[in-house]
PDB file of C-alpha atoms in Angstrom:
ATOM      1  CA  MET K   1      12.988  12.018  10.575  1.00  0.00           C
ATOM      2  CA  MET K   2       9.947  10.204  11.890  1.00  0.00           C
ATOM      3  CA  TYR K   3       8.921   8.908   8.495  1.00  0.00           C
ATOM      4  CA  ASN K   4      12.301   7.369   7.852  1.00  0.00           C
ATOM      5  CA  PHE K   5      12.346   5.713  11.180  1.00  0.00           C
ATOM      6  CA  PHE K   6       8.882   4.144  10.917  1.00  0.00           C
ATOM      7  CA  ALA K   7       9.559   3.062   7.283  1.00  0.00           C
ATOM      8  CA  ARG K   8      12.751   1.195   8.325  1.00  0.00           C
ATOM      9  CA  LEU K   9      11.005  -0.238  11.332  1.00  0.00           C
ATOM     10  CA  ALA K  10       8.184  -1.545   9.273  1.00  0.00           C
ATOM     11  CA  ASN K  11      10.545  -3.169   6.784  1.00  0.00           C
ATOM     12  CA  ALA K  12      12.404  -4.880   9.580  1.00  0.00           C
ATOM     13  CA  VAL K  13       9.086  -6.177  11.202  1.00  0.00           C
ATOM     14  CA  PHE K  14       7.524  -7.272   7.961  1.00  0.00           C
ATOM     15  CA  LYS K  15      10.715  -9.196   6.947  1.00  0.00           C
ATOM     16  CA  SER K  16      11.162 -10.702  10.405  1.00  0.00           C
ATOM     17  CA  ARG K  17       7.632 -12.113  10.382  1.00  0.00           C
ATOM     18  CA  GLY K  18       7.524 -13.646   6.915  1.00  0.00           C
ATOM     19  CA  LYS K  19       7.879 -12.783   3.246  1.00  0.00           C
ATOM     20  CA  PHE K  20       7.645  -9.110   2.245  1.00  0.00           C
ATOM     21  CA  ILE K  21       7.591  -9.272  -1.658  1.00  0.00           C
ATOM     22  CA  ILE K  22       7.470  -6.234  -3.927  1.00  0.00           C
ATOM     23  CA  GLU K  23       7.034  -6.717  -7.713  1.00  0.00           C
ATOM     24  CA  GLY K  24       7.202  -3.960 -10.296  1.00  0.00           C
ATOM     25  CA  LYS K  25       9.261  -1.512  -8.305  1.00  0.00           C
ATOM     26  CA  GLU K  26      11.004  -0.735 -11.536  1.00  0.00           C
ATOM     27  CA  ASN K  27       7.651   0.883 -12.705  1.00  0.00           C
ATOM     28  CA  LEU K  28       8.092   3.702 -10.266  1.00  0.00           C
ATOM     29  CA  PRO K  29       8.962   6.849 -12.273  1.00  0.00           C
ATOM     30  CA  ASP K  30      12.433   8.253 -12.211  1.00  0.00           C
ATOM     31  CA  GLU K  31      11.046  11.852 -12.210  1.00  0.00           C
ATOM     32  CA  LYS K  32       9.629  13.298  -9.057  1.00  0.00           C
ATOM     33  CA  GLY K  33       6.150  14.455  -8.361  1.00  0.00           C
ATOM     34  CA  TYR K  34       3.645  11.679  -9.106  1.00  0.00           C
ATOM     35  CA  VAL K  35       0.482  10.113  -7.730  1.00  0.00           C
ATOM     36  CA  ILE K  36       0.379   6.439  -6.548  1.00  0.00           C
ATOM     37  CA  ALA K  37      -2.993   4.683  -5.986  1.00  0.00           C
ATOM     38  CA  CYS K  38      -3.082   1.458  -4.090  1.00  0.00           C
ATOM     39  CA  THR K  39      -5.947  -0.888  -3.068  1.00  0.00           C
ATOM     40  CA  HIS K  40      -6.950  -0.487   0.489  1.00  0.00           C
ATOM     41  CA  ARG K  41      -8.283  -3.006   3.043  1.00  0.00           C
ATOM     42  CA  SER K  42      -6.745  -1.905   6.357  1.00  0.00           C
ATOM     43  CA  TRP K  43      -3.876   0.117   7.836  1.00  0.00           C
ATOM     44  CA  VAL K  44      -1.402  -2.645   6.904  1.00  0.00           C
ATOM     45  CA  ASP K  45      -1.485  -1.849   3.274  1.00  0.00           C
ATOM     46  CA  VAL K  46      -0.734   1.926   3.891  1.00  0.00           C
ATOM     47  CA  VAL K  47       2.396   0.910   5.925  1.00  0.00           C
ATOM     48  CA  ALA K  48       3.405  -1.752   3.426  1.00  0.00           C
ATOM     49  CA  LEU K  49       3.323   0.663   0.494  1.00  0.00           C
ATOM     50  CA  GLY K  50       5.314   3.279   2.407  1.00  0.00           C
ATOM     51  CA  ALA K  51       7.944   0.633   3.452  1.00  0.00           C
ATOM     52  CA  GLY K  52       7.905  -0.967   0.080  1.00  0.00           C
ATOM     53  CA  VAL K  53       8.895   2.097  -2.002  1.00  0.00           C
ATOM     54  CA  PHE K  54      11.285   3.489   0.667  1.00  0.00           C
ATOM     55  CA  PRO K  55      13.566   5.557   0.508  1.00  0.00           C
ATOM     56  CA  GLU K  56      10.874   7.268  -1.698  1.00  0.00           C
ATOM     57  CA  GLN K  57       8.556   9.074   0.751  1.00  0.00           C
ATOM     58  CA  ILE K  58       4.833   9.098   0.216  1.00  0.00           C
ATOM     59  CA  HIS K  59       2.419  11.885   1.318  1.00  0.00           C
ATOM     60  CA  PHE K  60      -0.660  10.116   2.274  1.00  0.00           C
ATOM     61  CA  MET K  61      -4.267  11.386   2.045  1.00  0.00           C
ATOM     62  CA  ALA K  62      -6.160  10.554   5.258  1.00  0.00           C
ATOM     63  CA  LYS K  63      -9.748  11.412   6.379  1.00  0.00           C
ATOM     64  CA  LYS K  64      -9.849  14.562   8.435  1.00  0.00           C
ATOM     65  CA  GLU K  65     -11.480  12.870  11.318  1.00  0.00           C
ATOM     66  CA  LEU K  66      -8.191  11.126  12.155  1.00  0.00           C
ATOM     67  CA  PHE K  67      -6.615  14.460  12.844  1.00  0.00           C
ATOM     68  CA  GLU K  68      -9.237  15.713  15.300  1.00  0.00           C
ATOM     69  CA  LYS K  69      -7.294  14.560  18.334  1.00  0.00           C
ATOM     70  CA  SER K  70      -4.174  16.656  18.898  1.00  0.00           C
ATOM     71  CA  LEU K  71      -1.623  13.805  19.400  1.00  0.00           C
ATOM     72  CA  ALA K  72      -2.973  11.640  16.635  1.00  0.00           C
ATOM     73  CA  GLY K  73      -2.880  14.668  14.296  1.00  0.00           C
ATOM     74  CA  LYS K  74       0.679  15.581  15.168  1.00  0.00           C
ATOM     75  CA  PHE K  75       1.755  11.916  14.698  1.00  0.00           C
ATOM     76  CA  LEU K  76       0.011  11.673  11.254  1.00  0.00           C
ATOM     77  CA  THR K  77       1.556  14.864  10.131  1.00  0.00           C
ATOM     78  CA  SER K  78       5.042  13.676  11.226  1.00  0.00           C
ATOM     79  CA  ILE K  79       4.658  10.659   8.966  1.00  0.00           C
ATOM     80  CA  ASN K  80       3.598  12.732   5.948  1.00  0.00           C
ATOM     81  CA  ALA K  81      -0.189  12.286   6.208  1.00  0.00           C
ATOM     82  CA  PHE K  82      -2.547  15.175   5.401  1.00  0.00           C
ATOM     83  CA  PRO K  83      -6.302  15.574   6.059  1.00  0.00           C
ATOM     84  CA  VAL K  84      -8.978  15.578   3.410  1.00  0.00           C
ATOM     85  CA  ASN K  85     -12.755  15.769   3.568  1.00  0.00           C
ATOM     86  CA  ARG K  86     -14.055  12.643   1.991  1.00  0.00           C
ATOM     87  CA  GLU K  87     -17.656  13.502   2.621  1.00  0.00           C
ATOM     88  CA  ASN K  88     -17.601  16.881   0.994  1.00  0.00           C
ATOM     89  CA  PRO K  89     -14.719  16.986  -1.434  1.00  0.00           C
ATOM     90  CA  GLY K  90     -14.076  20.296  -3.162  1.00  0.00           C
ATOM     91  CA  THR K  91     -11.408  22.550  -4.527  1.00  0.00           C
ATOM     92  CA  SER K  92      -9.745  22.773  -1.152  1.00  0.00           C
ATOM     93  CA  THR K  93      -9.260  18.950  -1.297  1.00  0.00           C
ATOM     94  CA  LEU K  94      -7.010  19.354  -4.380  1.00  0.00           C
ATOM     95  CA  LYS K  95      -4.898  22.194  -2.956  1.00  0.00           C
ATOM     96  CA  ILE K  96      -2.509  20.247  -0.773  1.00  0.00           C
ATOM     97  CA  PRO K  97      -1.828  17.361  -3.079  1.00  0.00           C
ATOM     98  CA  LEU K  98      -1.288  19.728  -6.045  1.00  0.00           C
ATOM     99  CA  GLN K  99       1.191  21.728  -3.943  1.00  0.00           C
ATOM    100  CA  LEU K 100       2.971  18.629  -2.972  1.00  0.00           C
ATOM    101  CA  LEU K 101       3.187  17.281  -6.582  1.00  0.00           C
ATOM    102  CA  ARG K 102       4.505  20.714  -7.787  1.00  0.00           C
ATOM    103  CA  LYS K 103       7.217  20.463  -5.169  1.00  0.00           C
ATOM    104  CA  GLY K 104       8.337  17.074  -6.571  1.00  0.00           C
ATOM    105  CA  LYS K 105       6.691  14.990  -3.728  1.00  0.00           C
ATOM    106  CA  THR K 106       4.815  11.608  -4.196  1.00  0.00           C
ATOM    107  CA  VAL K 107       1.106  11.631  -3.149  1.00  0.00           C
ATOM    108  CA  GLY K 108      -0.431   8.319  -2.131  1.00  0.00           C
ATOM    109  CA  ILE K 109      -4.314   7.665  -2.402  1.00  0.00           C
ATOM    110  CA  PHE K 110      -5.987   4.518  -1.078  1.00  0.00           C
ATOM    111  CA  PRO K 111      -9.272   3.529  -2.718  1.00  0.00           C
ATOM    112  CA  SER K 112     -10.452   0.173  -1.322  1.00  0.00           C
ATOM    113  CA  GLY K 113     -10.427  -1.558  -4.641  1.00  0.00           C
ATOM    114  CA  THR K 114     -14.185  -1.857  -4.821  1.00  0.00           C
ATOM    115  CA  ARG K 115     -16.534  -0.202  -7.159  1.00  0.00           C
ATOM    116  CA  SER K 116     -18.554   1.658  -4.491  1.00  0.00           C
ATOM    117  CA  SER K 117     -19.563   5.314  -5.147  1.00  0.00           C
ATOM    118  CA  GLU K 118     -17.099   6.526  -2.456  1.00  0.00           C
ATOM    119  CA  GLU K 119     -14.149   4.635  -3.897  1.00  0.00           C
ATOM    120  CA  ALA K 120     -15.038   5.660  -7.464  1.00  0.00           C
ATOM    121  CA  SER K 121     -14.884   9.181  -6.211  1.00  0.00           C
ATOM    122  CA  LEU K 122     -11.456   8.673  -4.689  1.00  0.00           C
ATOM    123  CA  LYS K 123     -10.122   7.009  -7.896  1.00  0.00           C
ATOM    124  CA  ARG K 124     -11.622   9.939 -10.001  1.00  0.00           C
ATOM    125  CA  GLY K 125      -9.996  12.420  -7.524  1.00  0.00           C
ATOM    126  CA  ALA K 126      -6.549  10.684  -7.940  1.00  0.00           C
ATOM    127  CA  VAL K 127      -6.901  10.963 -11.787  1.00  0.00           C
ATOM    128  CA  THR K 128      -8.046  14.644 -11.552  1.00  0.00           C
ATOM    129  CA  ILE K 129      -5.148  15.556  -9.321  1.00  0.00           C
ATOM    130  CA  ALA K 130      -2.539  13.800 -11.622  1.00  0.00           C
ATOM    131  CA  SER K 131      -4.176  15.465 -14.659  1.00  0.00           C
ATOM    132  CA  MET K 132      -4.071  18.969 -13.088  1.00  0.00           C
ATOM    133  CA  ALA K 133      -0.481  18.407 -11.971  1.00  0.00           C
ATOM    134  CA  LYS K 134       0.476  17.176 -15.474  1.00  0.00           C
ATOM    135  CA  THR K 135       2.046  14.041 -14.098  1.00  0.00           C
ATOM    136  CA  VAL K 136       1.557  10.229 -14.009  1.00  0.00           C
ATOM    137  CA  ILE K 137      -0.467   8.000 -11.695  1.00  0.00           C
ATOM    138  CA  VAL K 138       1.015   4.701 -10.696  1.00  0.00           C
ATOM    139  CA  PRO K 139      -1.492   1.933  -9.979  1.00  0.00           C
ATOM    140  CA  ALA K 140      -0.672  -0.587  -7.154  1.00  0.00           C
ATOM    141  CA  ALA K 141      -2.211  -3.417  -5.200  1.00  0.00           C
ATOM    142  CA  PHE K 142      -1.730  -5.029  -1.740  1.00  0.00           C
ATOM    143  CA  TYR K 143      -2.480  -8.500  -0.659  1.00  0.00           C
ATOM    144  CA  GLY K 144      -1.690  -9.898   2.826  1.00  0.00           C
ATOM    145  CA  PRO K 145      -2.555  -9.612   6.476  1.00  0.00           C
ATOM    146  CA  GLU K 146      -5.202  -7.060   7.526  1.00  0.00           C
ATOM    147  CA  SER K 147      -4.734  -7.096  11.305  1.00  0.00           C
ATOM    148  CA  VAL K 148      -1.936  -7.313  13.858  1.00  0.00           C
ATOM    149  CA  LYS K 149      -2.842 -10.900  14.592  1.00  0.00           C
ATOM    150  CA  ALA K 150      -2.584 -11.921  11.001  1.00  0.00           C
ATOM    151  CA  LEU K 151       0.654  -9.910  10.652  1.00  0.00           C
ATOM    152  CA  LEU K 152       2.311 -11.728  13.511  1.00  0.00           C
ATOM    153  CA  SER K 153       1.173 -15.101  12.088  1.00  0.00           C
ATOM    154  CA  GLY K 154       3.703 -14.577   9.298  1.00  0.00           C
ATOM    155  CA  LYS K 155       1.329 -14.357   6.405  1.00  0.00           C
ATOM    156  CA  PRO K 156       3.219 -13.089   3.305  1.00  0.00           C
ATOM    157  CA  ILE K 157       2.828  -9.415   2.471  1.00  0.00           C
ATOM    158  CA  LEU K 158       2.597  -8.877  -1.197  1.00  0.00           C
ATOM    159  CA  LEU K 159       2.768  -5.578  -3.052  1.00  0.00           C
ATOM    160  CA  LYS K 160       2.524  -5.115  -6.934  1.00  0.00           C
ATOM    161  CA  ILE K 161       3.204  -1.901  -8.718  1.00  0.00           C
ATOM    162  CA  GLY K 162       1.802  -1.504 -12.149  1.00  0.00           C
ATOM    163  CA  GLN K 163       2.807   0.601 -15.207  1.00  0.00           C
ATOM    164  CA  PRO K 164       2.242   4.301 -14.773  1.00  0.00           C
ATOM    165  CA  ILE K 165      -0.745   6.053 -16.513  1.00  0.00           C
ATOM    166  CA  ASP K 166       0.581   9.177 -18.242  1.00  0.00           C
ATOM    167  CA  LEU K 167      -1.425  12.324 -17.629  1.00  0.00           C
ATOM    168  CA  SER K 168       1.389  14.781 -18.315  1.00  0.00           C
ATOM    169  CA  SER K 169      -0.520  16.374 -21.277  1.00  0.00           C
ATOM    170  CA  GLY K 170      -2.623  18.156 -18.798  1.00  0.00           C
ATOM    171  CA  LYS K 171      -6.183  18.722 -17.910  1.00  0.00           C
ATOM    172  CA  LYS K 172      -8.782  16.376 -19.360  1.00  0.00           C
ATOM    173  CA  ASP K 173     -12.505  16.786 -20.173  1.00  0.00           C
ATOM    174  CA  LYS K 174     -15.202  14.851 -18.280  1.00  0.00           C
ATOM    175  CA  ASP K 175     -15.310  11.954 -20.694  1.00  0.00           C
ATOM    176  CA  GLU K 176     -11.568  11.493 -20.700  1.00  0.00           C
ATOM    177  CA  LEU K 177     -11.462  11.605 -16.907  1.00  0.00           C
ATOM    178  CA  SER K 178     -14.133   8.941 -16.765  1.00  0.00           C
ATOM    179  CA  GLN K 179     -12.358   6.664 -19.221  1.00  0.00           C
ATOM    180  CA  ILE K 180      -8.938   7.066 -17.323  1.00  0.00           C
ATOM    181  CA  THR K 181     -10.671   6.488 -13.977  1.00  0.00           C
ATOM    182  CA  MET K 182     -12.169   3.298 -15.372  1.00  0.00           C
ATOM    183  CA  GLN K 183      -8.635   2.248 -16.631  1.00  0.00           C
ATOM    184  CA  LEU K 184      -7.217   2.912 -13.117  1.00  0.00           C
ATOM    185  CA  SER K 185      -9.927   0.960 -11.410  1.00  0.00           C
ATOM    186  CA  GLU K 186      -9.596  -2.107 -13.774  1.00  0.00           C
ATOM    187  CA  THR K 187      -5.846  -2.070 -13.497  1.00  0.00           C
ATOM    188  CA  MET K 188      -5.901  -1.948  -9.675  1.00  0.00           C
ATOM    189  CA  LEU K 189      -8.411  -4.775  -9.505  1.00  0.00           C
ATOM    190  CA  ALA K 190      -6.303  -6.876 -11.982  1.00  0.00           C
ATOM    191  CA  LEU K 191      -3.132  -6.326  -9.975  1.00  0.00           C
ATOM    192  CA  GLU K 192      -4.928  -7.498  -6.836  1.00  0.00           C
ATOM    193  CA  GLU K 193      -6.343 -10.556  -8.584  1.00  0.00           C
ATOM    194  CA  GLU K 194      -2.864 -11.503  -9.780  1.00  0.00           C
ATOM    195  CA  LEU K 195      -1.655 -11.375  -6.185  1.00  0.00           C
ATOM    196  CA  LYS K 196      -4.552 -13.483  -4.975  1.00  0.00           C
ATOM    197  CA  SER K 197      -4.147 -16.088  -7.666  1.00  0.00           C
ATOM    198  CA  ASN K 198      -0.400 -16.540  -6.880  1.00  0.00           C
ATOM    199  CA  LYS K 199       0.704 -15.246 -10.236  1.00  0.00           C
ATOM    200  CA  ILE K 200       3.333 -12.943  -8.748  1.00  0.00           C
ATOM    201  CA  SER K 201       6.512 -14.274 -10.284  1.00  0.00           C
ATOM    202  CA  SER K 202       8.856 -13.440  -7.306  1.00  0.00           C
ATOM    203  CA  ARG K 203       6.875 -15.774  -5.040  1.00  0.00           C
ATOM    204  CA  LYS K 204       7.940 -18.904  -6.921  1.00  0.00           C
TER     205      LYS K 204
END
């Protein structure tokens, strides 16, 4: 399968160019069908998360514009990406991830880690999806190279996975969703700051 091939290739490339360190992998749920939300700066963090949790496969949300070219769309689909309309999110945006979660798949969402309105919407969407699917959402953060040049320089690739936020009790009201979204946002930012400040224990 294409996903397995690229996950193994990414692992090999990352490890050959320098340190590829993952902390908190034990926080990944044993049960299937959960959401993982990771900070996002470039394409490298998407690949790193996929490689870091392999053999677990992640189904990634990606903006629909990336699928407009036939070859690109086919490739993205082959590595478990699916299109979403970020500019006009609606009930249709929830359909695919909910179907995947109910089939026991893992859904990955990549807010940038900022507090911008678009990223707040993505985080709230991640919480809403997990709540509707009655599952958990796992916060994660990436710190490392953001380009091919930086990747080839051997800069360490650091990934930190936090404790799951349990939403298995089901659908929440507006205030509860807002509180959990804030919790997710602050946790992701804290994980990223820990990586930036060299507090990740496995680097020592």
